Amino acid sequence: MRAAAVASPWPSYAGSLYHFPPRYYKVPSSRTHVCISSASSQAQHGGKTWDCPSPVWPRVVSGKTRKDRKNNQILASVTDISLEQSIESASLPKGDIWSVHKFGGTCMGTSKRIQNVADIVLSDSSERKLVIVSAMSTVTNMMYELVNKASSRDDSYISAIDNVYEKHIATAKDLLDGEDLAIFLSQLHEDITNLKAMLRAIYIAGHATESFSDFVVGHGELWSAQMLSYTIKKYGKPCCWMDTRDVLVVTPTSSNQVDPDYAESERRLEEWFTHQRADIIIATGFIASTPQNIPTTLKRDGSDFSAAILGALVRARQVTIWTDVDGVFSADPRKVSEAVILRTLSYQEAWEMSYFGANVLHPRTIIPVMKHSIPILIRNIFNLSAPGTRICQVPVNENGDKKSLETVVKAFATIDNLALVNVEGTGMAGVPGTASAIFSTVKDVGANVIMISQASSEHSVCFAVPEKEVKAVSAALHTRFRQALEAGRLSKVEVIPKCSILAAVGQKMASTPGVSATLFDALAKASINVRAIAQGCSEYNITVVLKQEDCVRALRAAHSRFYLSKTTLAVGIIGPGLIGGTLLDQLRDQTATLKEKFNIDLRVMGITGSSKMVLSDTGIDLSIWREVQKEKAEVADLDKFAKHVYENHFFPNTVLVDCTADTNVANHYYDWLRKGIHVITPNKKANSGPLDRYLKIRTLQRLSYTHYFYEATVGAGLPIISTLRGLLETGDKILYIEGIFSGTLSYIFNNFEGSRAFSEVVSEAKEAGFTEPDPRDDLSGTDVARKVIILARESGLKLELSDIPVRSLVPEPLRACSSSEEFMQQLSNFDTEFSKEREDAEAAGEVLRYVGVVDVVNEKGFVELRRYKREHPFAQLSGSDNIIAFTTTRYSNQTLIVRGPGAGAEVTAGGVFSDILRLASYLGAPS
C-alpha cells in the first residue's frame, strides 16, 4: 500500500522547513485514515500502526525526505475502514470507569519518583486510567531558558540543551532497559537534534515567536509521558501515551490565558481513541494546540487544567492531583504553623482560594470538572497515608449537624505586594459612568484589578492592583481625569503603597450571622488597621486590605480566632530578678499544660535586665533560660528589645511584662500601648505616678483593643483590682476602702506582741525575706501610699501621690542613715516608743495595724498606724496576709472582704501569670 503524502501546514522559518504535524491527518477520501509512526515502532506492535506509543515529531527537512533515512522511515498506512465505522466500533467509553491522575514536576522529578508514580497508577483498581504528567522538575524552566538564551544570541544555550539531554538519558537508563530504552533514547536524540536546529535558527534570527517558544518548552512533558509509559509497560499492562496537542484544542485569549474548545477537543479525543485502546493512557500536561493546529500551552501551572479538561471529556469518576503536600491547608503553613489540612472544600471555596493566591489548583481547573460534578482529590505522593483534600459539589459537614466557626470559614489566603488606588471626590456622586471611566482607563494600561470597594455614597472608589503596575495606573488616571481634578469634581487620585489582601473563604458564611464581626474583632484585638473591605452578595469570601507589614500577624490572628488554633503570645520579660525569675519558672512549668489543655502558646521572645538581654526569634527554652542569659546575652537596649518582640510578624499578639520597680520602664507604657503592645506589670510607678500620665494611659487603653493589666500592683496575687472593677462595672458605688496592703508590715505587726521588741521583729522579717534589702523602703509607708493612690484613682478620685498623708515608721533621726546595716543597728534605740504604742493598744483590748484608707465620699486617702479591737477582721490576720475591706452602697452593713497572702515572689509572680492568662482569654483562647 502506498504511503499517502502529507503536506506540512507550517511555513518555512529562517531557511529551514519545520513540520509540526498532528499525529493523525485526514486524507481527501472520507473512507481513509492515516496513522503516522516509525517503522521500528510499527514492527514492535505487529504492524498495527495505531498501537504505536511514540508520536511524530517535527523534523528538519533539508534536501532529503524523512523516508530516505535508513531504519527510520515515515510510513503512512491507509486503512480500508472508514473513519465513521472505526469510531462506531471503538467509541470512547465515558463515566465512572475512568480514574484521572495528574502528577506534577516534583512527582516526576527523578527516576525513583517516576517509578513511584508507576506504582501508584498500577495500584489503582479502576477499569481505565488516564494519567497526566508534567515535565520533570526544573525542566520547564530549563526549556524556557533555552529559548531566552537563543533569542538573546547567548551561545550557552548549546551547553544548556546538553544538560537537558543528559538529565533525561540518566533518568531513562535508571528506569528502562532493552528495546524500550533503545527506542526512547533514539527518539530523545532525534528530538534534541531537531531542537538544536530550531534553537540555532532562533539564535540567528534573534527572536522567537510565542508558538515556537511553546513548542520548545512542551518537550519536557513529551519525554516524561514516554518514560512513564514505558515504565508501566514493563509490568505487562497495556499502556500508551498521548501527545495532548493532538487532542486538546484551545484558543489563546491573552498572553497568560486560553479558552478550551470542549466540542472540538471531545471530537478529537473520540478520533484518537479509535486507534489507541489501552486501559492506561499517559497524557502530556500543559501543552495543547490552537484550532489551526499550532502548538501552544495552557500557560504556567497548566497541567492541573489539562487533567481537569481531560477528566471532564471522559466524565471521570474522580480527578486526583498528586503533589508534595498532604492536602489543602486552612492557611499558608509557612506563615501559620497551626494551619490544618481541610478534608473537604466546595468548588466555589477552592475557586476563591486559588484566586487569592492559595497553593490549591490552577485557578481555572475548577471549571471543567464542576460542570459534570467530578470531584478533585488533592493528595501527597510522599505521604500515601494522608487522605488529602476532596473538592466537590456539596462537601459533607465535617462536624455533622454542628455548625462551628471552622466549618463556616474554611480557609484564609493572602496576596502581597499590592497598592491601593483611591479615587475620591464629591463630583462622583450620582454621576453615571464614573466607575466605567476609571476601570476602562485601568484596562487600557493592562493592569490587573484584584479587588474593588466603593462607598454607597459613591463619594469614593478604591481598588487594589499589583504594586509594580500602580505607577502606570496612577499616571493614566491623572491624565484621564485632569480636568475633573482641576475643576474640583475629583479631590484626589491617591496611591497607598505596600498593601496586602487577606481573604476569608467559606461557602457557609452566607447563612451564618456574625462571621464578619468575628473576623474584624480578631483583627482589632491584634491591633490591625483595615484600609478597605469587599464582600460580594454571595458571601463566599470577605476581603480586607491592610498594611503589608501587618499581613502575617493578621493572618495568624484571624486563623487563630476561627480555627481555635493556639492563641500565641509573644512575651517579653523585663526584670528577671526575684519576681521576674519566679514568673519565668512558673511559665516553664505550665507551658505544656497551657498548650495541651487551653490552646495557649506563650513564647518568651526576650528577657532583659538593666544591663544585659537575650533575644530569640522563635522563643527562649525556659528550661535553660538562666544559662541562655549568661551565654548569649547582649547589651541591654529597651527600645531594641521592645521592637524585637513586637515586630516578629509570626505572632499576632505581643505583651511586655514589666517585673521591675523602675520609673524609666513605666514611662514607656504609653508608647508601647499606642503601638498595639499589651502591657502587664506589678510595677506601681505608672499608676501611682503623675496623674496626667495615668489618665493618658487609661484613656488610650479604653479607646483601643490594647490591654493594660496591673492586678499585682496592689495585692500581689489577690483579686483586688478586678473586684473593685467588678463592683463599679455592675453599678455599685464605692464609699470606703480600708486595708492592710503590705505583706511586710502585716507580718511585722502580727508578730509585734507580748514582750518582743520592734527592732527584733523587723530583723526577723528581713532575714525571712519579707522586707526589701533596705527595710526603710517598707517602713516608710510609701509602698502602701502608692497602693492607696492606685485604688483611689480606680475609684474615680483624681489624686496625686503627694495628696496622701503617710505615717512613716522610720524614726526621723534614722532616715539619713547611710546604709541598711546602720539603720538596723540603731533601730533598737527606738524600741521603747513602739512598745509604748503597743502597750496602750493592748490595755484597751486592741491591736496595732498599719493600714491604707481611701475615703471616696470625702475624696481623700491616707496611710496610718491604727488600733483595732481583737474581734475585728483586721486583728485576725497571721503571717504576711493582706486584707482589704470594701464598703459600698450594696455592701454597707457588712463589708466585702478580700483576704490572703500579700507578699512573696511566688504569689506576686502568680498574680502576673494570671493577668497573662486573662489577656490570652481576651484574645480568643478558651476560658
Coordinates of C-alpha atoms in Angstrom, one line a residue, residues 355 439 442 447-452 463-466 469:
Y355 CA -7.9 33.3 43.0
F439 CA -11.8 51.0 35.1
V442 CA -7.0 50.9 34.1
A447 CA -3.3 46.4 34.9
N448 CA -4.9 43.6 36.9
V449 CA -7.5 44.8 39.4
I450 CA -7.5 42.4 42.3
M451 CA -10.3 43.9 44.4
I452 CA -12.8 46.8 44.2
F463 CA -9.2 49.2 44.1
A464 CA -6.1 47.1 44.6
V465 CA -3.6 46.5 41.8
P466 CA -0.1 44.8 41.8
E469 CA 1.6 48.3 37.9

